[in-house]
C-alpha cells in the first residue's frame, strides 16, 4: 500500500462510519484483534470496543464533518491531523445535549497491515471539547 491508497482507505472509513453512520463497516477497516490505545476502561478489546466508542460519538453528535489538514504515511504507519466538527445533540459523558456546534482537533496514528488497521493511537483534544460543551471553564477563566 502506498500513501495515496492509505489516504483513500482512511477517507472511505470516515465516510462509511461518520457520514453513512455504518458502525458495522468498521470490520472492513480494522483487523479483528486491533489494538486501540487509549481504549476507555471497561470497554472490550478490539473492534467490539471501537464499535461501542463509535456509537457513543454518533449518538452524541450529529452533522459530524472532518477536514484533513495533514496526512503522513511511511512504511505502513499513518499520522493524521484533522479538525472534527459536529453538533452536540445527544448526551455525552453525562453532559446533556447543548445544541452547540463544536470543533476539535484530532491526531490519530495507526499502523496498517494487509489493508487494515492493526494498531491505533488517538489523541483527541478532549479538554477543548469539554470546554466547548460548558463542562469545564475555558483555560483563561480557570487561571
mmCIF file of C-alpha atoms in Angstrom:
data_model
loop_
_atom_site.group_PDB
_atom_site.id
_atom_site.type_symbol
_atom_site.label_atom_id
_atom_site.label_comp_id
_atom_site.label_asym_id
_atom_site.label_seq_id
_atom_site.Cartn_x
_atom_site.Cartn_y
_atom_site.Cartn_z
ATOM 1 C CA UNK A 1 0.000 0.000 0.000
ATOM 2 C CA UNK A 2 1.259 3.483 -0.803
ATOM 3 C CA UNK A 3 0.418 6.880 0.722
ATOM 4 C CA UNK A 4 -2.401 7.622 -1.735
ATOM 5 C CA UNK A 5 -4.048 4.241 -1.125
ATOM 6 C CA UNK A 6 -3.726 4.690 2.639
ATOM 7 C CA UNK A 7 -5.376 8.126 2.472
ATOM 8 C CA UNK A 8 -8.194 6.786 0.288
ATOM 9 C CA UNK A 9 -8.745 3.962 2.793
ATOM 10 C CA UNK A 10 -8.913 6.465 5.664
ATOM 11 C CA UNK A 11 -11.327 8.736 3.794
ATOM 12 C CA UNK A 12 -13.576 5.743 2.968
ATOM 13 C CA UNK A 13 -13.546 4.819 6.660
ATOM 14 C CA UNK A 14 -14.584 8.338 7.728
ATOM 15 C CA UNK A 15 -17.360 8.422 5.137
ATOM 16 C CA UNK A 16 -18.758 4.982 5.917
ATOM 17 C CA UNK A 17 -18.671 5.420 9.679
ATOM 18 C CA UNK A 18 -19.497 9.064 10.256
ATOM 19 C CA UNK A 19 -21.387 10.197 7.157
ATOM 20 C CA UNK A 20 -23.246 6.970 6.372
ATOM 21 C CA UNK A 21 -23.288 6.111 10.108
ATOM 22 C CA UNK A 22 -22.460 2.460 9.350
ATOM 23 C CA UNK A 23 -20.831 1.172 12.543
ATOM 24 C CA UNK A 24 -20.760 -2.401 11.252
ATOM 25 C CA UNK A 25 -18.451 -1.281 8.423
ATOM 26 C CA UNK A 26 -15.629 -0.981 10.953
ATOM 27 C CA UNK A 27 -14.821 -4.645 10.319
ATOM 28 C CA UNK A 28 -13.881 -3.613 6.761
ATOM 29 C CA UNK A 29 -11.185 -1.283 8.072
ATOM 30 C CA UNK A 30 -9.891 -2.796 11.326
ATOM 31 C CA UNK A 31 -8.287 -6.173 11.967
ATOM 32 C CA UNK A 32 -10.369 -8.263 14.427
ATOM 33 C CA UNK A 33 -7.588 -8.106 17.017
ATOM 34 C CA UNK A 34 -6.772 -4.403 16.511
ATOM 35 C CA UNK A 35 -5.013 -2.829 19.484
ATOM 36 C CA UNK A 36 -6.587 0.542 20.345
ATOM 37 C CA UNK A 37 -4.765 2.970 22.614
ATOM 38 C CA UNK A 38 -6.201 4.511 24.646
ATOM 39 C CA UNK A 39 -9.378 2.493 24.990
ATOM 40 C CA UNK A 40 -11.567 3.689 27.882
ATOM 41 C CA UNK A 41 -11.708 1.386 30.895
ATOM 42 C CA UNK A 42 -14.476 -1.172 30.790
ATOM 43 C CA UNK A 43 -14.710 -1.411 27.010
ATOM 44 C CA UNK A 44 -13.939 -4.722 25.318
ATOM 45 C CA UNK A 45 -10.714 -5.011 23.354
ATOM 46 C CA UNK A 46 -10.518 -4.868 19.580
ATOM 47 C CA UNK A 47 -13.277 -3.997 17.136
ATOM 48 C CA UNK A 48 -16.119 -4.511 19.658
ATOM 49 C CA UNK A 49 -14.705 -1.739 21.868
ATOM 50 C CA UNK A 50 -14.142 0.553 18.907
ATOM 51 C CA UNK A 51 -17.734 -0.010 17.760
ATOM 52 C CA UNK A 52 -19.055 0.953 21.190
ATOM 53 C CA UNK A 53 -16.979 4.148 21.158
ATOM 54 C CA UNK A 54 -18.168 4.984 17.638
ATOM 55 C CA UNK A 55 -21.803 4.538 18.690
ATOM 56 C CA UNK A 56 -21.310 6.980 21.579
ATOM 57 C CA UNK A 57 -19.944 9.622 19.198
ATOM 58 C CA UNK A 58 -22.694 9.031 16.637
ATOM 59 C CA UNK A 59 -25.430 9.199 19.286
ATOM 60 C CA UNK A 60 -23.928 12.316 20.891
ATOM 61 C CA UNK A 61 -23.013 14.422 17.858
ATOM 62 C CA UNK A 62 -24.890 14.991 14.623
ATOM 63 C CA UNK A 63 -23.619 16.525 11.412
ATOM 64 C CA UNK A 64 -20.083 15.240 12.047
ATOM 65 C CA UNK A 65 -17.587 16.538 9.493
ATOM 66 C CA UNK A 66 -13.843 16.086 9.059
ATOM 67 C CA UNK A 67 -11.206 18.277 7.495
ATOM 68 C CA UNK A 68 -7.872 16.546 6.990
ATOM 69 C CA UNK A 69 -5.069 19.072 7.456
ATOM 70 C CA UNK A 70 -2.176 16.660 7.109
ATOM 71 C CA UNK A 71 -1.730 13.003 6.255
ATOM 72 C CA UNK A 72 1.648 11.316 6.583
ATOM 73 C CA UNK A 73 2.437 7.766 5.538
ATOM 74 C CA UNK A 74 5.666 5.828 5.991
ATOM 75 C CA UNK A 75 6.060 2.055 5.714
ATOM 76 C CA UNK A 76 2.598 1.219 6.991
ATOM 77 C CA UNK A 77 2.466 3.910 9.657
ATOM 78 C CA UNK A 78 -0.015 6.776 9.267
ATOM 79 C CA UNK A 79 -0.265 10.078 11.153
ATOM 80 C CA UNK A 80 -3.224 12.374 10.561
ATOM 81 C CA UNK A 81 -4.064 15.853 11.823
ATOM 82 C CA UNK A 82 -7.683 16.767 11.336
ATOM 83 C CA UNK A 83 -10.451 19.050 12.533
ATOM 84 C CA UNK A 84 -13.714 17.457 13.608
ATOM 85 C CA UNK A 85 -16.950 19.437 13.788
ATOM 86 C CA UNK A 86 -20.394 18.393 14.900
ATOM 87 C CA UNK A 87 -23.483 19.450 16.818
ATOM 88 C CA UNK A 88 -23.949 18.170 20.388
ATOM 89 C CA UNK A 89 -27.447 16.642 20.079
ATOM 90 C CA UNK A 90 -27.210 13.679 22.463
ATOM 91 C CA UNK A 91 -25.883 13.007 25.946
ATOM 92 C CA UNK A 92 -22.081 12.707 26.011
ATOM 93 C CA UNK A 93 -20.146 11.598 29.095
ATOM 94 C CA UNK A 94 -23.141 12.582 31.235
ATOM 95 C CA UNK A 95 -23.395 16.038 29.630
ATOM 96 C CA UNK A 96 -26.928 16.766 28.455
ATOM 97 C CA UNK A 97 -27.287 17.879 24.825
ATOM 98 C CA UNK A 98 -26.397 21.551 24.436
ATOM 99 C CA UNK A 99 -27.142 22.038 20.737
ATOM 100 C CA UNK A 100 -23.710 23.667 20.422
ATOM 101 C CA UNK A 101 -21.567 23.235 17.339
ATOM 102 C CA UNK A 102 -18.119 22.082 18.422
ATOM 103 C CA UNK A 103 -14.785 21.919 16.651
ATOM 104 C CA UNK A 104 -11.907 19.866 17.969
ATOM 105 C CA UNK A 105 -8.546 18.693 16.743
ATOM 106 C CA UNK A 106 -7.729 15.008 16.473
ATOM 107 C CA UNK A 107 -4.381 13.315 15.864
ATOM 108 C CA UNK A 108 -4.932 9.626 15.090
ATOM 109 C CA UNK A 109 -1.917 7.485 14.312
ATOM 110 C CA UNK A 110 -2.291 3.955 13.079
ATOM 111 C CA UNK A 111 -0.417 1.006 11.676
ATOM 112 C CA UNK A 112 -1.696 -0.784 8.594
ATOM 113 C CA UNK A 113 -1.112 -4.414 7.665
ATOM 114 C CA UNK A 114 -2.758 -6.122 4.670
ATOM 115 C CA UNK A 115 -5.036 -3.124 4.137
ATOM 116 C CA UNK A 116 -6.435 -2.992 7.671
ATOM 117 C CA UNK A 117 -5.655 -1.057 10.823
ATOM 118 C CA UNK A 118 -3.904 -3.353 13.294
ATOM 119 C CA UNK A 119 -2.959 -0.740 15.888
ATOM 120 C CA UNK A 120 -4.308 2.743 16.563
ATOM 121 C CA UNK A 121 -3.376 5.579 18.890
ATOM 122 C CA UNK A 122 -5.777 8.506 19.087
ATOM 123 C CA UNK A 123 -5.094 11.883 20.671
ATOM 124 C CA UNK A 124 -8.341 13.834 20.619
ATOM 125 C CA UNK A 125 -8.442 17.302 22.217
ATOM 126 C CA UNK A 126 -10.931 16.356 24.938
ATOM 127 C CA UNK A 127 -10.103 19.437 27.039
ATOM 128 C CA UNK A 128 -11.269 21.725 24.247
ATOM 129 C CA UNK A 129 -14.386 19.613 23.671
ATOM 130 C CA UNK A 130 -15.384 19.686 27.339
ATOM 131 C CA UNK A 131 -14.813 23.453 27.438
ATOM 132 C CA UNK A 132 -16.994 23.965 24.357
ATOM 133 C CA UNK A 133 -19.744 21.877 25.947
ATOM 134 C CA UNK A 134 -19.570 24.002 29.105
ATOM 135 C CA UNK A 135 -18.490 21.092 31.306
ATOM 136 C CA UNK A 136 -15.297 22.854 32.394
ATOM 137 C CA UNK A 137 -14.379 26.529 32.240
ATOM 138 C CA UNK A 138 -12.132 27.828 29.456
ATOM 139 C CA UNK A 139 -8.442 27.856 30.387
ATOM 140 C CA UNK A 140 -8.384 31.667 30.635
ATOM 141 C CA UNK A 141 -11.153 31.625 33.232
ATOM 142 C CA UNK A 142 -9.590 28.716 35.107
ATOM 143 C CA UNK A 143 -6.292 30.607 35.510
#
